[in-house]
XYZ file of C-alpha atoms in Angstrom:
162
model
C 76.443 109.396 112.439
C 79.432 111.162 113.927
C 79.666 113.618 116.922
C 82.404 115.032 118.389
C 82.758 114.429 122.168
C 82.868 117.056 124.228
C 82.065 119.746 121.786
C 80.255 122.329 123.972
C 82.706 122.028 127.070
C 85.674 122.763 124.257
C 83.842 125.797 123.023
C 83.454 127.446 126.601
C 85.617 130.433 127.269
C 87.328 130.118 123.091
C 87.299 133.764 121.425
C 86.126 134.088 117.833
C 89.417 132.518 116.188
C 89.654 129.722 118.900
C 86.052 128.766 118.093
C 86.969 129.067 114.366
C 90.280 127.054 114.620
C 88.314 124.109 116.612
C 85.792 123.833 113.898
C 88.618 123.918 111.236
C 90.258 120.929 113.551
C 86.617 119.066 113.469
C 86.499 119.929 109.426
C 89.704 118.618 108.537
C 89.311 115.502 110.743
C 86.131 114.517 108.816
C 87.210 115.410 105.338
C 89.182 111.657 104.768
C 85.867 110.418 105.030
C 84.883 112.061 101.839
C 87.929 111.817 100.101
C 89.802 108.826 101.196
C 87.169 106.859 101.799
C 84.627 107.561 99.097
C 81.602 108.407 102.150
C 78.209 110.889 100.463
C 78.235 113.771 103.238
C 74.424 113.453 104.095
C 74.250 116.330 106.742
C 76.705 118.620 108.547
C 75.918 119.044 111.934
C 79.272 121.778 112.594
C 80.459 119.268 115.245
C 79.956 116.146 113.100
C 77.707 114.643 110.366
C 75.551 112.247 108.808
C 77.698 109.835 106.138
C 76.728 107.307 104.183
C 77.970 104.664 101.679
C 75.458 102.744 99.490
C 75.672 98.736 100.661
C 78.907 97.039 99.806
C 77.800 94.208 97.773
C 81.825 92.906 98.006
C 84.525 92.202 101.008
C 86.153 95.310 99.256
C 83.276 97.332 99.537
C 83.211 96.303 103.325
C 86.443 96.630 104.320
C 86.523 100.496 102.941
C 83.488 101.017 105.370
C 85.478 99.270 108.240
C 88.467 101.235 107.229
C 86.250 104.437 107.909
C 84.745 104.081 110.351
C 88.253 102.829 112.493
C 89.410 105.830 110.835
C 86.871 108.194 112.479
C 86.428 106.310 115.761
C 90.670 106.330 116.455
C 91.267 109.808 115.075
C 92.089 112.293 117.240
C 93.089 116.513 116.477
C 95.927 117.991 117.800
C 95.075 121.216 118.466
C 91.734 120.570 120.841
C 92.286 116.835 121.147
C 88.893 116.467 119.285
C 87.974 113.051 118.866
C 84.622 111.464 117.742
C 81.467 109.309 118.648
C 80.184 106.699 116.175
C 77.057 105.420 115.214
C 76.142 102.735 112.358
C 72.696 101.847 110.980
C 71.941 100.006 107.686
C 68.738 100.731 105.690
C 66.949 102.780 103.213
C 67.313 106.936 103.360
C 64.847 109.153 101.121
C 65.882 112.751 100.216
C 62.876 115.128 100.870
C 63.248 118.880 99.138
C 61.423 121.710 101.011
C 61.808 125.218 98.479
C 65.932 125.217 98.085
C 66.854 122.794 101.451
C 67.312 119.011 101.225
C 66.968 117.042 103.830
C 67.697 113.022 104.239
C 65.000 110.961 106.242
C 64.937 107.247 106.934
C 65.148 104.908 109.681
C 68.651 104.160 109.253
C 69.728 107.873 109.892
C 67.643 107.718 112.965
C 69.110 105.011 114.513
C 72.315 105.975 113.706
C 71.925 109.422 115.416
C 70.391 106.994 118.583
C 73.278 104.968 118.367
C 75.457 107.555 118.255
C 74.284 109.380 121.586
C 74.867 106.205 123.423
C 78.284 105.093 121.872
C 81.893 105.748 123.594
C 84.421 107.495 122.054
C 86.158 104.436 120.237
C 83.823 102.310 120.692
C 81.617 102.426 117.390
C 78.098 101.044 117.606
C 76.574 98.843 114.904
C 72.659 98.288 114.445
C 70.913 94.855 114.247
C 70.372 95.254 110.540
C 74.037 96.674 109.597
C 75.318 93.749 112.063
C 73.930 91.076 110.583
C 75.779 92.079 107.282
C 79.091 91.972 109.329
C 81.082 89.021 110.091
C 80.633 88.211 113.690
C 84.085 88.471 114.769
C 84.399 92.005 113.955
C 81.870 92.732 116.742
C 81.878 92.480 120.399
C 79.646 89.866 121.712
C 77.478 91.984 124.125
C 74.724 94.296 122.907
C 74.790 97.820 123.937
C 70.698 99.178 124.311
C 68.969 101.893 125.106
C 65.844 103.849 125.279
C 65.541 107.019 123.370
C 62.426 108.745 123.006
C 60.301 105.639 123.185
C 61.968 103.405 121.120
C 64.794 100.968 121.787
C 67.801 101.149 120.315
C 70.384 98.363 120.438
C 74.065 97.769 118.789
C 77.006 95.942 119.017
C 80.536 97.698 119.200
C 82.677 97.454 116.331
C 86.275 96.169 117.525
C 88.862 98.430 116.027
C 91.667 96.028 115.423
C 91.805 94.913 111.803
């Protein structure tokens, strides 16, 4: 899951091409992920999106999700200074179709949207599942948690430096 930060306080007081230009900014920052680094857009939130990547079965496969999500978590727009907030889950997803809309569901998505909400700008979090998958030394040693709704969510932040 990505969000940018600060989106609504960046909006106030923008006129129509302002507003357009900043989602343009937000756009062009998340396209890479798509194109350079191979992610399935899941859902477009205008100030972000759900991502995914099927489960790297290889250290390649890893290091292109590393790559990524560094990418995303470092970025940072010229124009509004956007910048992003990053959440990581592993699991299963299910696509539901209602009439003409599709819709992903699963777990995973939720906790990365959790995850998400509680990260730092630069400070990606990683679920239990999608850290135990991870070597260790990629991840800082403390757990981040929090309660959301009921339910706990907990992660570990991804360090940035290769």
């Amino acid at each position: 899951a990505v969000d940018t930060v600060a989106y609504t306080k960046k909006l106030q007081g923008l006129d129509p091409a302002k507003k357009d230009s900043l989602h343009e900014e937000i756009r062009s920052l998340l396209l890479p992920l798509i194109e350079r680094f191979s992610a399935q857009k899941l859902s477009d939130g205008g100030d972000g999106g759900m991502f995914g990547w099927d489960l790297p079965q290889t250290s390649t496969g890893w290091r292109e999700i590393l790559a990524a999500v560094r990418y995303i978590a470092t970025v940072k727009g010229e124009a509004f200074e956007v910048c992003f907030r990053v959440g990581m889950a592993g699991g299963d997803i299910r696509c539901v179709m209602n009439g003409g809309d599709i819709s992903f569901m699963g777990d995973a998505l939720n906790a990365a949207a959790r995850l998400e909400s509680i990260s730092k700008s630069g400070e990606p979090l990683v679920d239990g599942a999608l850290a135990s998958s991870i070597d260790h030394n990629l991840l800082a040693e403390d757990w981040v948690e929090a309660e959301l709704k009921g339910v706990v969510y907990r992660g570990r932040a991804l360090k940035l430096a290769a």
